[in-house]
């Protein structure tokens, strides 16, 4: 039996037959539309609450994040930093509300951007964003991530690069009893560091060697793992 769209404005889009019965698909589509509208309202409300929450957490130890200068926690799945580790990062200690060794961190970050041909961020703008996520916290940790941004499939870099900039703060780790003394407990990691002069000296987003090395121990009294190259030479710690 043929079905017909209702002509009246109040029933627009409703499929009926000659007997006036409504096609079951109408109710399904109507439910989907209502669900979609509800999800859109919920998303907008979530974004608004996120911004308000970010503004109201100054002075707390909650993690806070800015993406390209705006409060956010999501980044596009096609971002090359996620897809290929195509980017750089810096981790800064914050003492008395100020990022430590700012100039040195910026020199390394800008040098890495130049070597990877990623447009460098404005360090003045970056400092403002770092200050924003620090808020009134006296001690914390700030991480800065610069990615090459989104691009098409494949390793070839896009012609038009639009980097993404992520600035986030974390609570400062509680100092253990060991770290209050002149020495800490450390161990030698069995995971070696590869030798690649092209990447040496940069804090790239490729950190699987450090991830594997750090997974070698769970003893909370051991605060750092020392990493050697394949020749057995001491190179660095997993975090230091």
mmCIF file of C-alpha atoms in Angstrom:
data_model
loop_
_atom_site.group_PDB
_atom_site.id
_atom_site.type_symbol
_atom_site.label_atom_id
_atom_site.label_comp_id
_atom_site.label_asym_id
_atom_site.label_seq_id
_atom_site.Cartn_x
_atom_site.Cartn_y
_atom_site.Cartn_z
ATOM 1 C CA UNK A 1 0.000 0.000 0.000
ATOM 2 C CA UNK A 2 1.478 3.426 -0.956
ATOM 3 C CA UNK A 3 2.476 5.887 1.729
ATOM 4 C CA UNK A 4 2.118 9.652 1.398
ATOM 5 C CA UNK A 5 3.703 12.678 3.049
ATOM 6 C CA UNK A 6 1.190 14.663 5.097
ATOM 7 C CA UNK A 7 0.492 18.109 3.650
ATOM 8 C CA UNK A 8 -0.350 20.085 6.782
ATOM 9 C CA UNK A 9 2.309 22.222 8.418
ATOM 10 C CA UNK A 10 1.834 20.582 11.796
ATOM 11 C CA UNK A 11 2.228 17.125 10.270
ATOM 12 C CA UNK A 12 4.971 17.981 7.774
ATOM 13 C CA UNK A 13 7.164 14.993 7.006
ATOM 14 C CA UNK A 14 4.723 12.444 8.456
ATOM 15 C CA UNK A 15 4.191 9.393 6.219
ATOM 16 C CA UNK A 16 0.592 8.138 6.227
ATOM 17 C CA UNK A 17 -1.492 5.700 4.258
ATOM 18 C CA UNK A 18 -5.106 6.043 3.150
ATOM 19 C CA UNK A 19 -6.335 4.818 6.504
ATOM 20 C CA UNK A 20 -4.412 7.574 8.239
ATOM 21 C CA UNK A 21 -1.921 5.238 9.875
ATOM 22 C CA UNK A 22 1.545 6.597 10.457
ATOM 23 C CA UNK A 23 4.520 4.753 8.967
ATOM 24 C CA UNK A 24 6.759 3.286 11.724
ATOM 25 C CA UNK A 25 9.806 4.917 10.134
ATOM 26 C CA UNK A 26 8.391 8.328 11.056
ATOM 27 C CA UNK A 27 8.616 7.576 14.747
ATOM 28 C CA UNK A 28 12.178 6.277 14.357
ATOM 29 C CA UNK A 29 13.291 9.365 12.412
ATOM 30 C CA UNK A 30 11.505 11.643 14.835
ATOM 31 C CA UNK A 31 13.249 9.965 17.778
ATOM 32 C CA UNK A 32 16.610 10.308 16.030
ATOM 33 C CA UNK A 33 16.003 14.014 15.413
ATOM 34 C CA UNK A 34 15.042 14.562 19.034
ATOM 35 C CA UNK A 35 18.107 12.636 20.211
ATOM 36 C CA UNK A 36 20.359 14.651 17.895
ATOM 37 C CA UNK A 37 18.945 17.933 19.185
ATOM 38 C CA UNK A 38 19.409 16.768 22.767
ATOM 39 C CA UNK A 39 23.013 15.765 22.076
ATOM 40 C CA UNK A 40 23.729 19.143 20.443
ATOM 41 C CA UNK A 41 22.297 20.989 23.434
ATOM 42 C CA UNK A 42 24.285 18.779 25.801
ATOM 43 C CA UNK A 43 27.499 19.409 23.836
ATOM 44 C CA UNK A 44 27.022 23.195 23.892
ATOM 45 C CA UNK A 45 26.223 23.052 27.598
ATOM 46 C CA UNK A 46 29.327 20.916 28.198
ATOM 47 C CA UNK A 47 31.524 23.405 26.330
ATOM 48 C CA UNK A 48 30.069 26.281 28.338
ATOM 49 C CA UNK A 49 30.593 24.456 31.624
ATOM 50 C CA UNK A 50 34.143 23.555 30.592
ATOM 51 C CA UNK A 51 35.000 27.193 30.039
ATOM 52 C CA UNK A 52 33.367 28.222 33.324
ATOM 53 C CA UNK A 53 35.079 25.375 35.176
ATOM 54 C CA UNK A 54 38.447 26.402 33.751
ATOM 55 C CA UNK A 55 37.910 29.984 34.858
ATOM 56 C CA UNK A 56 36.863 28.917 38.348
ATOM 57 C CA UNK A 57 39.737 26.501 39.077
ATOM 58 C CA UNK A 58 42.455 29.130 39.595
ATOM 59 C CA UNK A 59 44.425 28.215 42.660
ATOM 60 C CA UNK A 60 43.402 24.548 42.653
ATOM 61 C CA UNK A 61 45.468 21.519 41.738
ATOM 62 C CA UNK A 62 43.130 20.421 38.935
ATOM 63 C CA UNK A 63 44.703 19.847 35.550
ATOM 64 C CA UNK A 64 43.887 22.651 33.149
ATOM 65 C CA UNK A 65 44.426 22.774 29.409
ATOM 66 C CA UNK A 66 44.407 25.256 26.553
ATOM 67 C CA UNK A 67 44.423 24.199 22.907
ATOM 68 C CA UNK A 68 45.394 27.019 20.588
ATOM 69 C CA UNK A 69 44.644 29.458 23.389
ATOM 70 C CA UNK A 70 41.149 28.187 24.223
ATOM 71 C CA UNK A 71 39.954 25.931 27.069
ATOM 72 C CA UNK A 72 39.543 22.466 25.548
ATOM 73 C CA UNK A 73 40.454 18.825 26.068
ATOM 74 C CA UNK A 74 39.940 17.372 22.569
ATOM 75 C CA UNK A 75 42.076 17.472 19.443
ATOM 76 C CA UNK A 76 41.369 16.229 15.917
ATOM 77 C CA UNK A 77 42.109 12.545 15.370
ATOM 78 C CA UNK A 78 43.968 13.378 12.132
ATOM 79 C CA UNK A 79 46.515 15.495 14.007
ATOM 80 C CA UNK A 80 50.006 14.409 12.955
ATOM 81 C CA UNK A 81 51.227 14.557 16.524
ATOM 82 C CA UNK A 82 48.799 11.725 17.310
ATOM 83 C CA UNK A 83 49.245 9.891 14.007
ATOM 84 C CA UNK A 84 53.047 10.028 13.718
ATOM 85 C CA UNK A 85 54.494 11.715 16.799
ATOM 86 C CA UNK A 86 55.146 14.688 14.501
ATOM 87 C CA UNK A 87 55.816 17.413 17.015
ATOM 88 C CA UNK A 88 57.713 18.615 20.061
ATOM 89 C CA UNK A 89 57.141 19.177 23.751
ATOM 90 C CA UNK A 90 58.657 20.871 26.762
ATOM 91 C CA UNK A 91 57.929 20.110 30.417
ATOM 92 C CA UNK A 92 58.519 22.939 32.878
ATOM 93 C CA UNK A 93 58.648 22.988 36.645
ATOM 94 C CA UNK A 94 56.699 25.837 38.230
ATOM 95 C CA UNK A 95 58.030 27.293 41.480
ATOM 96 C CA UNK A 96 56.478 30.266 43.281
ATOM 97 C CA UNK A 97 54.046 30.606 40.391
ATOM 98 C CA UNK A 98 56.772 31.069 37.749
ATOM 99 C CA UNK A 99 57.965 28.629 35.050
ATOM 100 C CA UNK A 100 61.586 27.695 35.695
ATOM 101 C CA UNK A 101 64.294 28.081 33.040
ATOM 102 C CA UNK A 102 61.837 29.607 30.584
ATOM 103 C CA UNK A 103 64.449 31.015 28.184
ATOM 104 C CA UNK A 104 66.301 27.694 27.928
ATOM 105 C CA UNK A 105 63.109 25.764 27.272
ATOM 106 C CA UNK A 106 62.101 28.242 24.586
ATOM 107 C CA UNK A 107 65.495 28.087 22.887
ATOM 108 C CA UNK A 108 65.238 24.309 22.612
ATOM 109 C CA UNK A 109 61.603 24.450 21.463
ATOM 110 C CA UNK A 110 62.287 27.060 18.780
ATOM 111 C CA UNK A 111 65.398 25.200 17.630
ATOM 112 C CA UNK A 112 63.375 21.996 17.308
ATOM 113 C CA UNK A 113 60.633 23.774 15.349
ATOM 114 C CA UNK A 114 63.240 25.115 12.928
ATOM 115 C CA UNK A 115 64.840 21.692 12.478
ATOM 116 C CA UNK A 116 61.472 20.011 11.849
ATOM 117 C CA UNK A 117 60.164 22.888 9.701
ATOM 118 C CA UNK A 118 57.193 23.471 11.999
ATOM 119 C CA UNK A 119 56.155 27.134 12.273
ATOM 120 C CA UNK A 120 57.317 28.283 15.692
ATOM 121 C CA UNK A 121 54.852 29.628 18.253
ATOM 122 C CA UNK A 122 54.920 33.188 19.525
ATOM 123 C CA UNK A 123 56.799 32.805 22.817
ATOM 124 C CA UNK A 124 55.120 35.883 24.317
ATOM 125 C CA UNK A 125 51.693 34.401 23.595
ATOM 126 C CA UNK A 126 52.917 31.053 24.893
ATOM 127 C CA UNK A 127 54.035 32.633 28.160
ATOM 128 C CA UNK A 128 50.611 34.237 28.592
ATOM 129 C CA UNK A 129 48.950 30.852 28.113
ATOM 130 C CA UNK A 130 51.359 29.206 30.542
ATOM 131 C CA UNK A 131 50.586 31.887 33.119
ATOM 132 C CA UNK A 132 46.871 31.308 32.520
ATOM 133 C CA UNK A 133 46.998 27.565 33.250
ATOM 134 C CA UNK A 134 49.242 28.135 36.269
ATOM 135 C CA UNK A 135 46.754 30.567 37.772
ATOM 136 C CA UNK A 136 47.522 31.133 41.446
ATOM 137 C CA UNK A 137 49.259 27.778 41.951
ATOM 138 C CA UNK A 138 52.621 28.115 43.623
ATOM 139 C CA UNK A 139 53.991 24.718 42.571
ATOM 140 C CA UNK A 140 52.913 22.751 39.519
ATOM 141 C CA UNK A 141 54.159 21.260 36.264
ATOM 142 C CA UNK A 142 53.369 22.713 32.840
ATOM 143 C CA UNK A 143 53.641 20.810 29.580
ATOM 144 C CA UNK A 144 53.762 22.518 26.190
ATOM 145 C CA UNK A 145 53.071 20.461 23.063
ATOM 146 C CA UNK A 146 53.495 21.722 19.491
ATOM 147 C CA UNK A 147 52.264 19.470 16.671
ATOM 148 C CA UNK A 148 52.406 19.951 12.928
ATOM 149 C CA UNK A 149 48.612 19.922 12.905
ATOM 150 C CA UNK A 150 46.306 17.856 10.754
ATOM 151 C CA UNK A 151 47.236 16.513 7.353
ATOM 152 C CA UNK A 152 46.329 13.889 4.820
ATOM 153 C CA UNK A 153 47.183 10.216 5.038
ATOM 154 C CA UNK A 154 50.859 9.344 4.704
ATOM 155 C CA UNK A 155 54.158 10.563 6.102
ATOM 156 C CA UNK A 156 54.647 13.379 3.607
ATOM 157 C CA UNK A 157 54.221 16.707 5.357
ATOM 158 C CA UNK A 158 51.366 18.936 4.158
ATOM 159 C CA UNK A 159 52.231 22.020 2.129
ATOM 160 C CA UNK A 160 50.110 24.270 4.331
ATOM 161 C CA UNK A 161 51.142 23.605 7.926
ATOM 162 C CA UNK A 162 48.787 24.773 10.670
ATOM 163 C CA UNK A 163 50.379 23.746 13.966
ATOM 164 C CA UNK A 164 48.384 22.937 17.066
ATOM 165 C CA UNK A 165 49.515 24.319 20.398
ATOM 166 C CA UNK A 166 48.626 22.567 23.660
ATOM 167 C CA UNK A 167 49.420 24.035 27.079
ATOM 168 C CA UNK A 168 48.414 22.115 30.187
ATOM 169 C CA UNK A 169 49.189 22.183 33.894
ATOM 170 C CA UNK A 170 49.412 19.302 36.335
ATOM 171 C CA UNK A 171 49.725 19.125 40.105
ATOM 172 C CA UNK A 172 53.323 19.027 41.268
ATOM 173 C CA UNK A 173 54.327 15.554 42.406
ATOM 174 C CA UNK A 174 54.607 15.195 46.139
ATOM 175 C CA UNK A 175 58.238 15.020 47.136
ATOM 176 C CA UNK A 176 59.104 11.618 48.506
ATOM 177 C CA UNK A 177 61.263 11.047 51.536
ATOM 178 C CA UNK A 178 64.178 10.133 49.255
ATOM 179 C CA UNK A 179 64.032 13.351 47.231
ATOM 180 C CA UNK A 180 64.314 15.486 50.363
ATOM 181 C CA UNK A 181 67.906 14.340 50.775
ATOM 182 C CA UNK A 182 70.973 15.073 48.676
ATOM 183 C CA UNK A 183 70.568 11.866 46.650
ATOM 184 C CA UNK A 184 67.747 9.773 45.220
ATOM 185 C CA UNK A 185 67.405 6.094 44.442
ATOM 186 C CA UNK A 186 67.844 5.319 40.726
ATOM 187 C CA UNK A 187 68.269 2.205 38.618
ATOM 188 C CA UNK A 188 69.855 1.246 35.315
ATOM 189 C CA UNK A 189 67.231 0.494 32.669
ATOM 190 C CA UNK A 190 67.639 -2.431 30.297
ATOM 191 C CA UNK A 191 65.827 -0.594 27.487
ATOM 192 C CA UNK A 192 68.521 1.142 25.397
ATOM 193 C CA UNK A 193 68.274 4.505 23.697
ATOM 194 C CA UNK A 194 68.688 4.440 19.942
ATOM 195 C CA UNK A 195 71.334 6.602 18.283
ATOM 196 C CA UNK A 196 69.980 9.102 15.750
ATOM 197 C CA UNK A 197 71.997 12.320 15.303
ATOM 198 C CA UNK A 198 69.187 13.876 13.236
ATOM 199 C CA UNK A 199 66.845 13.874 16.230
ATOM 200 C CA UNK A 200 69.430 14.385 18.971
ATOM 201 C CA UNK A 201 68.750 17.336 21.260
ATOM 202 C CA UNK A 202 65.044 17.623 20.447
ATOM 203 C CA UNK A 203 62.112 16.727 22.694
ATOM 204 C CA UNK A 204 60.032 15.005 20.017
ATOM 205 C CA UNK A 205 56.685 13.345 20.669
ATOM 206 C CA UNK A 206 58.235 9.931 19.975
ATOM 207 C CA UNK A 207 58.844 8.644 23.528
ATOM 208 C CA UNK A 208 58.326 4.889 23.315
ATOM 209 C CA UNK A 209 61.861 4.187 24.531
ATOM 210 C CA UNK A 210 61.153 6.159 27.707
ATOM 211 C CA UNK A 211 57.731 4.518 28.081
ATOM 212 C CA UNK A 212 59.285 1.043 27.919
ATOM 213 C CA UNK A 213 62.114 2.005 30.258
ATOM 214 C CA UNK A 214 59.759 3.499 32.844
ATOM 215 C CA UNK A 215 57.617 0.344 32.812
ATOM 216 C CA UNK A 216 60.576 -1.673 34.106
ATOM 217 C CA UNK A 217 59.964 -0.845 37.770
ATOM 218 C CA UNK A 218 57.129 -0.117 40.169
ATOM 219 C CA UNK A 219 59.056 0.523 43.397
ATOM 220 C CA UNK A 220 57.947 4.016 44.544
ATOM 221 C CA UNK A 221 61.300 4.548 46.281
ATOM 222 C CA UNK A 222 63.080 4.406 42.924
ATOM 223 C CA UNK A 223 62.542 7.859 41.465
ATOM 224 C CA UNK A 224 64.446 7.643 38.189
ATOM 225 C CA UNK A 225 65.806 5.185 35.670
ATOM 226 C CA UNK A 226 69.094 5.770 33.882
ATOM 227 C CA UNK A 227 69.174 4.980 30.170
ATOM 228 C CA UNK A 228 72.200 3.806 28.194
ATOM 229 C CA UNK A 229 72.818 3.727 24.460
ATOM 230 C CA UNK A 230 73.615 0.436 22.661
ATOM 231 C CA UNK A 231 77.313 1.019 23.434
ATOM 232 C CA UNK A 232 76.626 1.101 27.176
ATOM 233 C CA UNK A 233 77.251 4.841 27.551
ATOM 234 C CA UNK A 234 75.062 6.737 30.008
ATOM 235 C CA UNK A 235 72.852 9.195 28.094
ATOM 236 C CA UNK A 236 69.927 10.382 30.258
ATOM 237 C CA UNK A 237 67.198 9.503 32.709
ATOM 238 C CA UNK A 238 63.707 8.512 31.671
ATOM 239 C CA UNK A 239 62.474 11.933 32.817
ATOM 240 C CA UNK A 240 65.648 13.943 33.340
#
